[in-house]
Short mmCIF file of C-alpha atoms in Angstrom, two decimals:
data_model
loop_
_atom_site.label_atom_id
_atom_site.label_comp_id
_atom_site.label_asym_id
_atom_site.label_seq_id
_atom_site.Cartn_x
_atom_site.Cartn_y
_atom_site.Cartn_z
CA MET A 3 70.51 -8.81 56.17
CA LEU A 4 67.60 -6.37 55.90
CA GLY A 5 68.32 -5.75 52.23
CA ASP A 6 68.06 -9.47 51.44
CA LEU A 7 64.68 -9.68 53.18
CA LEU A 8 63.31 -6.75 51.19
CA ARG A 9 64.65 -7.88 47.81
CA PRO A 10 61.42 -9.65 46.67
CA GLU A 11 59.34 -6.62 47.65
CA ILE A 12 61.72 -4.24 45.85
CA GLU A 13 61.62 -6.36 42.69
CA GLU A 14 57.81 -6.40 42.74
CA LEU A 15 57.67 -2.60 43.08
CA ILE A 16 60.08 -2.16 40.17
CA GLU A 17 58.09 -4.54 37.98
CA ALA A 18 54.87 -2.70 38.90
CA ARG A 19 56.55 0.66 38.19
CA ASP A 20 55.33 1.87 41.58
CA PHE A 21 58.15 4.36 42.05
CA ALA A 22 56.52 6.25 44.91
CA ALA A 23 56.28 3.10 47.03
CA LEU A 24 59.78 2.09 45.93
CA ARG A 25 61.19 5.44 47.05
CA GLU A 26 59.46 5.04 50.41
CA ALA A 27 60.75 1.47 50.85
CA LEU A 28 64.33 2.59 50.21
CA ALA A 29 64.17 5.74 52.29
CA ASP A 30 65.06 4.15 55.62
CA LEU A 31 67.54 1.61 54.30
CA PRO A 32 71.22 2.40 54.95
CA PRO A 33 73.48 2.55 51.85
CA GLU A 34 75.18 -0.73 52.81
CA ASP A 35 71.89 -2.67 52.72
CA ILE A 36 70.82 -1.07 49.44
CA ALA A 37 74.18 -2.12 47.97
CA ASP A 38 73.45 -5.70 49.08
CA LEU A 39 70.18 -5.54 47.14
CA PHE A 40 72.08 -5.09 43.89
CA SER A 41 73.91 -8.42 44.06
CA ASP A 42 71.09 -10.37 42.37
CA LEU A 43 69.26 -7.57 40.54
CA PRO A 44 69.55 -7.16 36.75
CA PRO A 45 71.35 -3.98 35.59
CA GLU A 46 68.12 -2.35 34.39
CA HIS A 47 66.61 -2.64 37.90
CA VAL A 48 69.78 -1.24 39.40
CA ALA A 49 69.49 1.75 37.09
CA VAL A 50 65.92 2.34 38.25
CA ILE A 51 66.94 2.37 41.91
CA PHE A 52 69.80 4.77 41.23
CA ARG A 53 67.45 7.20 39.50
CA ILE A 54 65.03 7.14 42.45
CA LEU A 55 67.63 7.61 45.20
CA PRO A 56 68.69 11.10 46.24
CA ARG A 57 72.00 12.03 44.66
CA ASP A 58 74.10 11.94 47.84
CA LYS A 59 72.64 8.60 48.93
CA ALA A 60 73.12 7.13 45.44
CA THR A 61 76.78 8.04 45.64
CA HIS A 62 77.17 6.34 49.03
CA VAL A 63 75.42 3.22 47.74
CA PHE A 64 77.66 3.13 44.67
CA ALA A 65 80.78 3.37 46.83
CA HIS A 66 79.74 0.24 48.77
CA LEU A 67 79.36 -1.89 45.64
CA PRO A 68 82.10 -4.30 44.51
CA VAL A 69 84.04 -3.03 41.50
CA GLU A 70 82.37 -5.56 39.20
CA SER A 71 78.91 -4.34 40.25
CA GLN A 72 80.01 -0.73 39.85
CA GLU A 73 81.02 -1.38 36.26
CA SER A 74 77.65 -3.03 35.51
CA ALA A 75 75.80 -0.15 37.13
CA LEU A 76 77.71 2.44 35.09
CA LYS A 77 76.73 0.66 31.87
CA ALA A 78 73.06 0.80 32.86
CA LEU A 79 73.07 4.49 33.86
CA GLY A 80 72.86 7.48 31.58
CA GLN A 81 75.91 9.65 31.01
CA GLU A 82 74.58 12.53 33.12
CA GLN A 83 73.94 10.30 36.11
CA VAL A 84 77.31 8.57 35.73
CA ALA A 85 78.99 11.98 35.81
CA ALA A 86 77.06 12.96 38.93
CA VAL A 87 77.98 9.76 40.77
CA LEU A 88 81.66 9.95 39.82
CA ASN A 89 82.00 13.61 40.76
CA ASP A 90 80.40 12.99 44.16
CA MET A 91 82.44 9.87 44.99
CA ALA A 92 85.27 10.00 47.50
CA PRO A 93 88.53 10.30 45.51
CA ASP A 94 90.01 7.08 46.95
CA ASP A 95 86.88 5.05 46.09
CA ARG A 96 86.83 6.54 42.61
CA THR A 97 90.50 5.68 42.09
CA ALA A 98 89.83 2.05 43.09
CA LEU A 99 87.15 1.90 40.38
CA LEU A 100 89.15 3.63 37.65
CA GLU A 101 92.28 1.53 38.15
CA GLU A 102 90.32 -1.71 37.71
CA MET A 103 88.71 -0.67 34.43
CA PRO A 104 90.28 -1.00 30.96
CA GLY A 105 92.32 2.05 29.95
CA GLU A 106 89.89 3.31 27.32
CA ALA A 107 86.85 2.98 29.59
CA SER A 108 88.72 4.60 32.47
CA GLN A 109 89.65 7.58 30.29
CA ARG A 110 86.02 8.04 29.19
CA LEU A 111 84.94 8.22 32.83
CA ILE A 112 87.72 10.67 33.69
CA ASN A 113 86.49 12.92 30.88
CA LEU A 114 83.07 13.06 32.58
CA LEU A 115 84.58 14.59 35.72
CA SER A 116 84.60 18.28 36.49
CA PRO A 117 87.98 19.98 35.90
CA GLU A 118 88.72 20.02 39.62
CA GLU A 119 87.80 16.36 40.20
CA ARG A 120 89.60 15.33 37.00
CA LYS A 121 92.79 16.91 38.30
CA VAL A 122 92.47 14.96 41.56
CA ALA A 123 91.73 11.68 39.74
CA VAL A 124 94.68 12.03 37.37
CA LYS A 125 97.01 12.87 40.25
CA LEU A 126 96.01 9.82 42.27
CA LEU A 127 96.21 7.51 39.25
CA GLY A 128 99.70 8.88 38.62
CA TYR A 129 101.05 7.06 41.66
CA PRO A 130 102.46 3.53 41.14
CA GLU A 131 100.07 0.60 41.33
CA GLU A 132 99.89 -1.00 44.80
CA SER A 133 101.27 2.23 46.31
CA ILE A 134 99.75 4.10 49.24
CA GLY A 135 99.16 7.07 46.93
CA ARG A 136 96.52 5.04 45.07
CA ARG A 137 94.58 4.52 48.32
CA MET A 138 94.67 8.01 49.75
CA THR A 139 92.16 10.85 49.51
CA PRO A 140 93.00 14.57 49.47
CA ASP A 141 89.90 15.29 51.60
CA TYR A 142 91.68 16.23 54.82
CA VAL A 143 91.65 19.27 57.07
CA ALA A 144 94.87 21.19 57.72
CA MET A 145 95.62 24.16 59.94
CA ARG A 146 98.55 26.42 60.75
CA SER A 147 100.41 26.36 64.03
CA ASP A 148 99.82 30.08 64.73
CA TRP A 149 96.02 29.79 64.50
CA THR A 150 93.95 30.18 67.62
CA ILE A 151 91.58 27.37 68.61
CA SER A 152 88.72 29.74 67.84
CA HIS A 153 90.08 30.16 64.31
CA VAL A 154 90.35 26.38 63.95
CA PHE A 155 86.65 25.92 64.84
CA SER A 156 85.68 28.58 62.32
CA HIS A 157 87.73 26.80 59.66
CA LEU A 158 86.16 23.44 60.52
CA ARG A 159 82.66 24.87 60.12
CA GLN A 160 83.58 26.16 56.66
CA VAL A 161 85.24 23.07 55.19
CA GLY A 162 84.35 20.16 57.48
CA LYS A 163 81.23 19.01 55.65
CA GLU A 164 83.22 18.26 52.51
CA LYS A 165 85.93 16.19 54.19
CA GLU A 166 85.98 12.43 54.64
CA SER A 167 87.36 12.41 58.18
CA LEU A 168 87.58 14.95 60.99
CA ASN A 169 88.99 12.63 63.64
CA VAL A 170 92.44 14.16 63.24
CA ILE A 171 93.40 17.66 62.11
CA TYR A 172 96.83 18.16 60.56
CA VAL A 173 99.26 21.00 61.19
CA THR A 174 101.30 22.25 58.25
CA ASP A 175 103.75 25.09 57.74
CA GLU A 176 103.46 27.79 55.11
CA LYS A 177 104.86 25.44 52.43
CA GLY A 178 102.53 22.57 53.25
CA HIS A 179 105.02 20.42 55.16
CA LEU A 180 103.44 18.20 57.79
CA ILE A 181 104.65 19.17 61.26
CA ASP A 182 102.08 17.55 63.58
CA ASP A 183 98.65 15.99 63.93
CA ILE A 184 96.09 16.73 66.64
CA ARG A 185 93.04 14.69 67.57
CA LEU A 186 89.75 16.54 67.34
CA ARG A 187 88.94 15.80 71.00
CA ASP A 188 92.12 17.65 72.07
CA ILE A 189 90.98 20.67 70.08
CA VAL A 190 87.44 20.54 71.50
CA VAL A 191 88.63 20.67 75.12
CA ALA A 192 91.28 23.36 74.49
CA ASP A 193 90.87 27.00 75.51
CA LEU A 194 89.56 29.07 72.60
CA ASN A 195 92.24 31.70 73.08
CA LYS A 196 95.14 29.25 72.92
CA THR A 197 97.04 28.71 69.69
CA VAL A 198 97.59 25.40 67.92
CA THR A 199 101.23 25.55 69.00
CA ASP A 200 100.12 25.38 72.64
CA ILE A 201 98.54 21.94 72.20
CA MET A 202 101.10 20.48 69.76
CA ASP A 203 103.38 17.70 71.00
CA GLY A 204 105.38 17.04 67.80
CA ASN A 205 104.59 13.33 68.04
CA TYR A 206 102.97 12.12 64.83
CA VAL A 207 103.02 9.17 62.41
CA PHE A 208 102.82 9.39 58.63
CA LEU A 209 102.97 7.29 55.47
CA ARG A 210 104.78 8.02 52.23
CA ALA A 211 102.77 8.12 49.02
CA HIS A 212 105.16 5.93 47.00
CA ASP A 213 105.50 3.18 49.62
CA ASP A 214 103.79 -0.16 49.11
CA GLN A 215 100.26 -0.52 50.45
CA GLU A 216 101.44 -3.24 52.85
CA GLU A 217 103.34 -0.53 54.73
CA ALA A 218 100.00 1.14 55.47
CA VAL A 219 98.57 -2.13 56.80
CA ARG A 220 101.52 -2.56 59.16
CA ALA A 221 101.36 1.06 60.30
CA PHE A 222 97.65 0.90 61.17
CA LYS A 223 98.17 -2.31 63.12
CA LYS A 224 101.17 -0.90 64.97
CA TYR A 225 99.80 2.51 65.89
CA ASP A 226 96.10 1.60 66.22
CA ARG A 227 94.88 4.64 64.26
CA SER A 228 91.70 5.21 62.28
CA VAL A 229 93.39 7.57 59.82
CA LEU A 230 97.00 8.39 58.90
CA PRO A 231 98.46 11.28 56.86
CA VAL A 232 100.36 10.71 53.61
CA VAL A 233 103.33 12.84 52.56
CA ASP A 234 105.40 13.03 49.38
CA SER A 235 109.18 12.78 49.12
CA ASP A 236 109.50 16.40 50.33
CA ASN A 237 107.36 15.72 53.43
CA ILE A 238 104.49 17.80 52.02
CA LEU A 239 101.05 16.61 53.13
CA VAL A 240 99.23 15.26 50.07
CA GLY A 241 96.39 13.17 51.53
CA ILE A 242 95.14 10.78 54.17
CA VAL A 243 94.40 7.06 54.29
CA THR A 244 91.51 5.79 56.39
CA VAL A 245 91.34 2.43 58.12
CA ASP A 246 88.45 1.16 55.95
CA ASP A 247 90.63 1.48 52.85
CA VAL A 248 93.49 -0.31 54.60
CA LEU A 249 91.18 -3.16 55.61
CA ASP A 250 90.42 -3.62 51.91
CA VAL A 251 94.16 -3.78 51.21
CA ALA A 252 94.71 -6.28 54.03
CA GLU A 253 91.93 -8.50 52.69
CA GLN A 254 93.37 -8.31 49.19
CA GLU A 255 96.90 -9.12 50.37
CA GLU A 256 95.71 -12.05 52.48
CA THR A 257 93.70 -13.39 49.55
CA GLU A 258 96.76 -13.20 47.31
CA ASP A 259 98.89 -15.01 49.90
CA VAL A 260 96.33 -17.78 50.30
CA HIS A 261 96.20 -18.27 46.54
CA LYS A 262 99.97 -18.37 46.26
CA MET A 263 100.30 -20.75 49.20
CA ALA A 264 97.98 -23.13 47.35
CA ALA A 265 100.05 -22.76 44.15
CA VAL A 266 97.34 -20.83 42.32
CA ALA A 267 97.92 -17.65 40.33
CA VAL A 268 96.07 -14.77 41.99
CA LEU A 269 92.47 -14.48 40.83
CA ASP A 270 91.49 -11.02 39.64
CA GLU A 271 87.81 -11.60 40.39
CA PRO A 272 85.67 -13.38 42.99
CA TYR A 273 85.90 -17.18 42.83
CA ILE A 274 82.21 -17.60 42.02
CA ASP A 275 82.51 -15.20 39.05
CA ALA A 276 85.61 -16.82 37.55
CA THR A 277 84.99 -18.91 34.43
CA THR A 278 86.26 -22.46 33.99
CA LEU A 279 88.74 -21.19 31.39
CA THR A 280 90.08 -18.64 33.89
CA MET A 281 90.50 -21.36 36.52
CA VAL A 282 92.42 -23.52 34.07
CA ARG A 283 94.65 -20.61 33.08
CA LYS A 284 95.38 -19.72 36.69
CA ARG A 285 95.93 -23.22 38.02
CA ALA A 286 97.22 -25.41 35.18
CA PRO A 287 100.74 -23.86 34.88
CA TRP A 288 101.39 -24.41 38.58
CA LEU A 289 100.04 -27.95 38.44
CA LEU A 290 102.33 -28.70 35.50
CA LEU A 291 105.29 -27.23 37.38
CA LEU A 292 104.52 -29.35 40.45
CA PHE A 293 103.96 -32.36 38.19
CA GLY A 294 107.44 -31.86 36.78
CA GLY A 295 108.83 -31.71 40.29
CA GLU A 296 107.06 -34.89 41.33
CA MET A 297 108.52 -36.67 38.28
CA LEU A 298 111.83 -36.49 40.11
CA THR A 299 110.39 -39.06 42.50
CA ILE A 300 110.31 -41.49 39.58
CA THR A 301 114.03 -40.90 39.08
CA ALA A 302 114.63 -41.50 42.77
CA MET A 303 112.55 -44.68 42.76
CA HIS A 304 114.40 -45.94 39.68
CA ARG A 305 117.72 -45.28 41.36
CA PHE A 306 116.78 -47.59 44.24
CA GLU A 307 114.99 -50.34 42.28
CA ALA A 308 117.60 -52.90 43.28
CA THR A 309 117.03 -52.20 46.96
CA LEU A 310 113.27 -52.53 46.52
CA GLU A 311 113.65 -55.85 44.69
CA LYS A 312 115.61 -57.29 47.60
CA SER A 313 113.17 -56.01 50.26
CA VAL A 314 109.80 -55.28 48.66
CA ILE A 315 108.27 -54.56 52.07
CA LEU A 316 110.08 -51.19 52.07
CA ALA A 317 107.63 -49.94 49.42
CA ALA A 318 104.73 -50.20 51.86
CA PHE A 319 106.14 -47.37 53.97
CA ILE A 320 106.95 -44.91 51.18
CA PRO A 321 103.66 -42.94 51.52
CA LEU A 322 104.18 -42.70 55.29
CA ILE A 323 107.72 -41.37 54.88
CA ILE A 324 107.11 -38.71 52.23
CA SER A 325 103.78 -37.49 53.63
CA SER A 326 105.26 -36.99 57.11
CA GLY A 327 108.13 -34.94 55.69
CA GLY A 328 105.77 -32.88 53.54
CA ASN A 329 103.42 -32.23 56.45
CA SER A 330 106.19 -31.06 58.77
CA GLY A 331 107.66 -28.84 56.07
CA SER A 332 104.30 -27.31 55.23
CA GLN A 333 103.66 -26.55 58.90
CA ALA A 334 107.00 -24.77 59.28
CA ALA A 335 106.58 -22.86 56.00
CA SER A 336 103.09 -21.64 56.92
CA LEU A 337 104.23 -20.41 60.35
CA VAL A 338 107.29 -18.59 58.99
CA ILE A 339 105.41 -17.03 56.06
CA ARG A 340 102.76 -15.66 58.41
CA ALA A 341 105.39 -14.37 60.85
CA LEU A 342 107.17 -12.58 57.99
CA ALA A 343 103.89 -11.06 56.78
CA LEU A 344 103.06 -9.75 60.28
CA GLY A 345 106.55 -8.37 60.80
CA GLU A 346 107.20 -10.77 63.69
CA LEU A 347 110.28 -12.08 61.89
CA LYS A 348 113.11 -10.20 60.22
CA LEU A 349 115.55 -11.68 57.73
CA SER A 350 118.29 -11.29 60.32
CA ASP A 351 116.41 -13.75 62.56
CA TRP A 352 117.13 -16.68 60.22
CA TRP A 353 119.62 -18.31 62.61
CA ARG A 354 117.15 -18.17 65.50
CA VAL A 355 114.57 -19.79 63.25
CA MET A 356 117.08 -22.44 62.17
CA LYS A 357 117.96 -23.36 65.77
CA ARG A 358 114.32 -23.50 66.82
CA GLU A 359 113.24 -25.62 63.86
CA LEU A 360 116.27 -27.88 64.24
CA ALA A 361 115.23 -28.66 67.81
CA SER A 362 111.56 -28.91 66.85
CA GLY A 363 112.31 -31.15 63.87
CA LEU A 364 114.31 -33.55 66.03
CA MET A 365 111.51 -33.72 68.58
CA PHE A 366 108.76 -34.16 65.97
CA GLY A 367 110.87 -36.71 64.11
CA SER A 368 111.56 -38.65 67.30
CA ILE A 369 107.88 -38.76 68.24
CA LEU A 370 106.84 -39.91 64.77
CA GLY A 371 109.89 -42.18 64.48
CA VAL A 372 109.06 -44.09 67.66
CA THR A 373 105.45 -44.41 66.53
CA ALA A 374 106.53 -45.58 63.09
CA PHE A 375 108.96 -48.08 64.65
CA MET A 376 106.11 -49.75 66.53
CA VAL A 377 103.83 -49.72 63.49
CA ALA A 378 106.54 -51.11 61.19
CA TYR A 379 107.53 -53.77 63.71
CA GLY A 380 103.93 -54.93 64.08
CA TYR A 381 103.51 -54.93 60.30
CA GLY A 382 106.69 -56.94 59.86
CA VAL A 383 105.57 -59.50 62.42
CA TYR A 384 102.18 -59.76 60.69
CA ARG A 385 103.75 -60.26 57.28
CA GLY A 386 105.97 -62.97 58.73
CA SER A 387 103.03 -64.72 60.37
CA GLN A 388 101.30 -64.84 56.99
CA GLY A 389 104.20 -66.78 55.58
CA GLU A 390 105.27 -63.93 53.32
CA VAL A 391 108.98 -63.92 52.68
CA HIS A 392 111.06 -60.84 53.34
CA ASN A 393 114.84 -60.61 53.72
CA SER A 394 114.89 -58.32 56.76
CA GLY A 395 113.55 -59.11 60.21
CA PRO A 396 110.76 -57.03 61.75
CA ALA A 397 113.11 -55.21 64.17
CA ILE A 398 115.57 -54.19 61.45
CA LEU A 399 112.75 -53.10 59.16
CA ALA A 400 111.22 -51.02 61.97
CA PHE A 401 114.60 -49.43 62.70
CA VAL A 402 114.98 -48.39 59.06
CA VAL A 403 111.52 -46.81 58.97
CA GLY A 404 111.88 -45.10 62.36
CA THR A 405 115.31 -43.58 61.76
CA SER A 406 114.38 -42.53 58.22
CA LEU A 407 111.33 -40.75 59.53
CA VAL A 408 113.48 -38.74 61.95
CA GLY A 409 115.71 -37.61 59.09
CA VAL A 410 112.86 -36.82 56.70
CA VAL A 411 110.83 -34.84 59.24
CA LEU A 412 113.95 -32.92 60.32
CA PHE A 413 114.79 -32.11 56.70
CA GLY A 414 111.21 -31.06 55.92
CA THR A 415 111.04 -28.78 58.96
CA ILE A 416 114.32 -27.03 58.13
CA VAL A 417 113.49 -26.61 54.43
CA GLY A 418 109.98 -25.38 55.22
CA SER A 419 111.30 -22.73 57.59
CA MET A 420 114.32 -21.58 55.58
CA LEU A 421 112.82 -21.47 52.07
CA PRO A 422 110.44 -18.52 52.80
CA ILE A 423 113.31 -16.55 54.35
CA LEU A 424 115.53 -17.27 51.36
CA LEU A 425 112.84 -16.15 48.90
CA LYS A 426 112.27 -12.99 50.94
CA ARG A 427 116.01 -12.29 50.84
CA LEU A 428 115.92 -12.65 47.04
CA GLY A 429 113.05 -10.15 46.83
CA LEU A 430 110.43 -12.77 45.98
CA ASP A 431 107.11 -13.47 47.67
CA PRO A 432 107.68 -16.15 50.35
CA ALA A 433 104.05 -17.29 50.04
CA VAL A 434 104.90 -19.28 46.89
CA SER A 435 107.16 -21.60 48.91
CA SER A 436 104.44 -23.09 51.05
CA THR A 437 102.57 -26.38 50.97
CA PRO A 438 102.83 -27.60 47.35
CA PHE A 439 106.46 -26.66 46.71
CA VAL A 440 107.79 -27.76 50.08
CA ALA A 441 105.86 -31.03 49.82
CA THR A 442 107.21 -31.68 46.31
CA LEU A 443 110.79 -30.98 47.38
CA VAL A 444 110.52 -33.14 50.48
CA ASP A 445 108.91 -35.99 48.51
CA VAL A 446 112.07 -36.40 46.45
CA THR A 447 114.58 -35.91 49.24
CA GLY A 448 112.48 -38.07 51.55
CA LEU A 449 112.83 -41.03 49.20
CA ILE A 450 116.58 -40.47 48.96
CA ILE A 451 116.91 -40.36 52.74
CA TYR A 452 114.70 -43.42 53.19
CA PHE A 453 116.47 -45.66 50.72
CA THR A 454 119.91 -44.43 51.72
CA MET A 455 119.14 -45.40 55.31
CA ALA A 456 117.83 -48.76 54.08
CA ILE A 457 121.00 -49.47 52.10
CA VAL A 458 123.24 -48.54 55.04
CA ILE A 459 121.28 -50.44 57.72
CA LEU A 460 120.28 -53.45 55.61
CA ARG A 461 123.62 -53.81 53.79
CA ASN A 462 124.56 -57.05 55.51
CA VAL A 463 120.99 -58.39 55.33
CA LEU A 464 120.37 -57.59 51.70
CA GLY A 465 123.82 -58.65 50.55
#
């Protein structure tokens, strides 16, 4: 990036206190690249750059910084400059910063806001965490249905510069209820003497302020919009949500799902910034839980010790059996979890999923079972050729391994596909059911299936 290339030059200018040259070097850089510069700069250098930048550009740069960098920058700036930046920030960006800070620090920043901006900040922070209301901004443009297009243009010239988005203009009644939205291009091409009613179609999409942020992600994907209005429980227009904010939500939700699928508590900070103690705290409880689950395999192994003593060769195929079941279950769980997250699957589709995975599990199990039969047969023949004694012939041994593999893979596939749906039905996050938990569950049941099949098939051989 351009900012990365200029970082050494910028640092030299700061060290030399050549502020005129520094101002000139930053003049043509977009806010995004200047924000990239801050990643490796000490807080005191960041403060220098903020003081040199024009106020509006400094605000844009600040908005593009990660929350952690924003907090560091605020500590390095003077109170007057902090107040200026916060008052000029877009309300949704400011809310994202305030909600991540400790309560006392957040309140101190709110007190620096002007009365008008403080009222907006408090209102947005009053919505539940993870709600759409926390992501919206009140910087929208509204018009009345009885206005002429000429009146609309006049209104846009008066208030447009202060608003975050002008792509869509919203139509409200006298009480503020949302009744339609109109794209700016439809207004531009309309006759100046027509009224807003003449170009309304009554077809609009909206979000509710108290709904979960994931609803916004789904709505933007479904309707392919760059901005959507937000209404309260009385259908009064209270703000808008733009696609850039929703992309942040989508990234956050996907990150959380990935962490949960790996049996890791969600990290509240970037991986590279997390301390070793934080990693231990986030990961150790899950590892202990999985460890406890895997201890059940010891119980299963102990239960079938007699079978193993009579045909020790069975132990050689235990890793093959349990890993195949875990792999098939993890595949199914990952596919179903993703389908649920994208809205491709509903809870009512569970029977369709069951039938599909039942057929798939049988096919996968048969493919792996035939392969395992050949491998086990060859291994049995080899062991026999080496003069090693085993109570079961190669063909019988191969049949045990092959048929067990069919059962284990089938079980893993069904459990992997049904467990996320069950957790979703119980109101839990299906992501926690993926790879580690499915694999642990199938490890235990896989051993039970394997040794049960061995006892049944080898009963006459083992005596």
